Short mmCIF file of C-alpha atoms in Angstrom, two decimals:
data_model
loop_
_atom_site.label_atom_id
_atom_site.label_comp_id
_atom_site.label_asym_id
_atom_site.label_seq_id
_atom_site.Cartn_x
_atom_site.Cartn_y
_atom_site.Cartn_z
CA MET G 1 177.83 217.51 172.71
CA THR G 2 176.78 219.98 170.05
CA ARG G 3 173.37 221.04 171.36
CA ARG G 4 173.20 224.32 173.27
CA THR G 5 171.12 222.99 176.12
CA ARG G 6 172.47 220.60 178.70
CA THR G 7 169.10 219.68 180.14
CA ALA G 8 168.01 216.06 179.97
CA HIS G 9 164.36 215.19 180.56
CA LEU G 10 163.36 212.04 182.41
CA ALA G 11 159.77 210.95 181.84
CA VAL G 12 158.01 209.85 185.01
CA TYR G 13 154.58 208.26 185.23
CA ASP G 14 152.79 205.87 187.53
CA THR G 15 154.51 202.44 187.69
CA TYR G 16 157.71 203.69 186.03
CA ALA G 17 160.67 201.40 186.67
CA ASP G 18 162.80 203.63 188.86
CA TRP G 19 165.92 201.42 188.77
CA GLU G 20 166.29 201.45 184.98
CA THR G 21 167.51 205.02 184.58
CA GLY G 22 169.42 205.67 187.81
CA HIS G 23 172.90 205.25 186.32
CA THR G 24 171.96 207.47 183.41
CA THR G 25 170.54 210.36 185.37
CA ALA G 26 173.08 210.26 188.21
CA HIS G 27 176.10 210.42 185.94
CA LEU G 28 174.56 213.00 183.63
CA ALA G 29 173.98 215.19 186.69
CA GLN G 30 177.57 214.64 187.83
CA ASN G 31 178.84 215.74 184.42
CA GLY G 32 177.20 219.11 184.02
CA PHE G 33 173.70 218.19 182.88
CA THR G 34 170.51 219.29 184.56
CA VAL G 35 167.98 216.48 184.84
CA ARG G 36 164.33 217.54 184.92
CA THR G 37 161.38 215.22 185.35
CA VAL G 38 158.36 215.42 183.06
CA GLY G 39 155.04 213.79 183.89
CA PRO G 40 151.61 213.56 182.31
CA THR G 41 150.83 216.60 184.49
CA THR G 42 152.67 218.09 187.44
CA ALA G 43 150.67 215.93 189.86
CA PRO G 44 152.79 213.42 191.81
CA VAL G 45 153.37 209.98 190.30
CA THR G 46 154.38 206.76 192.02
CA SER G 47 157.17 204.58 190.71
CA MET G 48 157.14 200.81 190.62
CA GLY G 49 159.34 200.92 193.71
CA GLY G 50 156.81 203.05 195.58
CA LEU G 51 158.67 206.37 195.27
CA SER G 52 156.53 209.47 194.95
CA VAL G 53 157.82 212.04 192.46
CA ARG G 54 156.36 215.46 191.67
CA PRO G 55 157.30 216.19 188.02
CA ASP G 56 159.13 219.43 187.26
CA LEU G 57 156.91 220.02 184.25
CA ALA G 58 153.96 218.55 182.40
CA LEU G 59 154.40 216.77 179.09
CA ALA G 60 152.42 219.48 177.27
CA GLU G 61 155.12 222.00 178.30
CA LEU G 62 158.03 219.97 176.93
CA ARG G 63 159.63 221.18 173.70
CA PRO G 64 162.44 219.40 171.85
CA GLU G 65 164.39 222.62 171.42
CA ASP G 66 164.67 222.92 175.20
CA SER G 67 166.14 219.47 175.66
CA ALA G 68 169.31 217.50 174.98
CA LEU G 69 167.63 214.13 175.58
CA LEU G 70 164.31 212.50 176.43
CA ILE G 71 164.59 209.39 178.63
CA LEU G 72 161.66 206.98 178.68
CA PRO G 73 161.76 204.30 181.40
CA GLY G 74 159.70 201.15 181.37
CA ALA G 75 156.40 200.98 183.25
CA SER G 76 153.52 198.57 183.64
CA LEU G 77 151.34 201.21 181.99
CA TRP G 78 153.12 200.76 178.66
CA ASP G 79 151.47 197.34 178.38
CA SER G 80 148.05 198.04 179.85
CA GLY G 81 146.46 200.62 177.57
CA ASP G 82 147.15 203.91 175.84
CA ALA G 83 147.80 206.12 178.87
CA LEU G 84 151.44 206.63 177.91
CA ALA G 85 150.88 207.01 174.16
CA PRO G 86 151.39 210.81 174.46
CA PHE G 87 154.97 210.14 175.58
CA ALA G 88 155.58 208.04 172.47
CA ARG G 89 154.16 210.83 170.32
CA THR G 90 156.51 213.25 172.06
CA ALA G 91 159.38 210.89 171.28
CA ARG G 92 158.41 211.18 167.60
CA ALA G 93 158.54 214.97 167.84
CA PHE G 94 161.99 214.77 169.46
CA LEU G 95 163.36 212.44 166.79
CA ASP G 96 161.86 214.57 164.03
CA ALA G 97 163.67 217.55 165.57
CA GLY G 98 166.98 215.69 165.80
CA VAL G 99 166.93 215.42 169.60
CA PRO G 100 167.94 212.03 171.05
CA VAL G 101 165.46 209.70 172.70
CA ALA G 102 166.50 206.85 175.01
CA ALA G 103 163.90 204.17 175.75
CA ILE G 104 164.31 201.11 177.94
CA CYS G 105 162.12 198.10 178.72
CA GLY G 106 158.39 198.68 178.17
CA ALA G 107 158.99 202.10 176.65
CA THR G 108 160.37 200.30 173.59
CA ALA G 109 156.94 198.75 173.09
CA GLY G 110 155.41 202.20 173.22
CA LEU G 111 157.78 203.36 170.52
CA ALA G 112 157.01 200.25 168.49
CA ARG G 113 153.29 201.02 168.61
CA GLU G 114 154.06 204.58 167.49
CA GLY G 115 155.93 203.21 164.45
CA LEU G 116 159.29 204.60 165.57
CA LEU G 117 161.07 201.23 165.40
CA ASP G 118 159.84 200.21 161.96
CA GLU G 119 162.95 201.50 160.17
CA ARG G 120 165.50 201.81 162.98
CA ALA G 121 167.81 199.24 164.54
CA HIS G 122 166.64 198.57 168.08
CA THR G 123 166.44 196.11 170.94
CA SER G 124 164.15 195.36 173.89
CA ALA G 125 163.55 192.57 176.39
CA VAL G 126 163.04 189.92 173.68
CA SER G 127 161.97 190.10 170.05
CA PHE G 128 158.57 188.48 170.59
CA TYR G 129 157.70 191.11 173.20
CA LEU G 130 157.84 193.77 170.51
CA ALA G 131 156.31 191.46 167.90
CA ALA G 132 153.20 191.32 170.09
CA THR G 133 152.66 195.03 169.42
CA GLY G 134 152.05 194.26 165.73
CA TYR G 135 154.81 196.62 164.65
CA ALA G 136 156.55 196.36 161.29
CA GLY G 137 160.15 196.59 162.51
CA GLY G 138 160.96 192.99 163.35
CA ALA G 139 163.68 192.83 160.70
CA HIS G 140 165.53 195.62 162.53
CA TYR G 141 165.47 193.94 165.94
CA THR G 142 169.00 193.41 167.29
CA ASP G 143 169.80 190.93 170.03
CA ALA G 144 172.11 193.19 172.04
CA ASP G 145 172.31 194.79 175.48
CA ALA G 146 171.59 198.23 174.07
CA VAL G 147 171.41 199.69 170.57
CA THR G 148 171.93 203.18 169.18
CA ASP G 149 170.60 204.08 165.75
CA GLY G 150 171.19 207.76 165.09
CA ASP G 151 169.24 209.64 167.74
CA LEU G 152 167.41 206.60 169.12
CA ILE G 153 168.75 204.47 171.97
CA THR G 154 166.96 201.31 173.13
CA ALA G 155 167.71 198.69 175.77
CA GLY G 156 166.09 195.78 177.56
CA PRO G 157 165.05 195.86 181.23
CA THR G 158 168.13 194.04 182.53
CA GLU G 159 170.63 196.45 180.99
CA PRO G 160 170.51 199.81 182.78
CA VAL G 161 174.32 200.12 182.67
CA ALA G 162 174.57 199.42 178.93
CA PHE G 163 171.67 201.83 178.44
CA ALA G 164 173.58 204.55 180.29
CA ARG G 165 176.74 203.82 178.29
CA GLU G 166 174.88 204.42 175.03
CA VAL G 167 173.44 207.69 176.33
CA PHE G 168 176.87 208.89 177.44
CA ALA G 169 178.36 207.98 174.07
CA ARG G 170 175.61 209.78 172.15
CA LEU G 171 175.90 212.94 174.27
CA GLY G 172 179.69 212.91 174.46
CA VAL G 173 179.72 212.77 178.25
CA TYR G 174 182.98 210.79 178.38
CA ASP G 175 185.77 210.25 175.88
CA GLU G 176 186.15 206.72 174.54
CA LYS G 177 188.74 205.66 177.12
CA LYS G 178 186.72 206.91 180.09
CA LEU G 179 183.49 205.51 178.68
CA ASP G 180 185.04 202.07 178.47
CA ALA G 181 186.35 202.43 182.02
CA TRP G 182 182.97 203.60 183.29
CA PHE G 183 181.29 200.55 181.78
CA ARG G 184 183.89 198.15 183.16
CA LEU G 185 183.52 199.66 186.62
CA PHE G 186 179.73 199.64 186.83
CA HIS G 187 178.95 196.61 184.67
CA ASP G 188 181.88 194.32 185.40
CA SER G 189 182.90 195.57 188.88
CA ASP G 190 186.42 196.11 187.52
CA ALA G 191 188.02 198.17 190.27
CA SER G 192 191.04 198.99 188.09
CA ALA G 193 188.76 201.11 185.90
CA TYR G 194 188.26 203.58 188.75
CA GLU G 195 191.74 205.03 188.29
CA VAL G 196 191.06 205.69 184.61
CA LEU G 197 187.86 207.56 185.49
CA GLN G 198 189.72 209.71 188.01
CA GLY G 199 192.55 210.48 185.60
#
């Protein structure tokens, strides 16, 4: 972790998929990061699971230099209009500033529409989901659980654990041995990995 700040920002907006980023935020918080939520405004939003969240700050207040990571969860709103387009534009500003962005599920479509996947290796739910956005990055689509290309991390909706693994690797949260153990424990239910994590 070379950045001075250890604050990760989790985007929250109505219909966001609350289960997709739980592993990521919980284990960042347990390893010395502060997780702050950022919404369209500071008015409460409601997740897909019915949880009400009052964002810590509004998107207009968010600056890349104050962040170690921007996390974009999926949401029904990514596929029903342009309401979340400002979050994709913010992702562009983060990537331009060299600050990592991690997008999962529908958020990958938002990044595709913004042109951020045209030249970067990436993944999503399925290739034709992104193709429907009309983006130009189909040749860079990778059929994998999660993909990291420089400062961009992408994953499909069924891979919250692989998504978290890629975030931890990019931010240097765990060394290679512990990262492998963490993934085996939470993805494969390998109880023997617990001892490695505690070591």
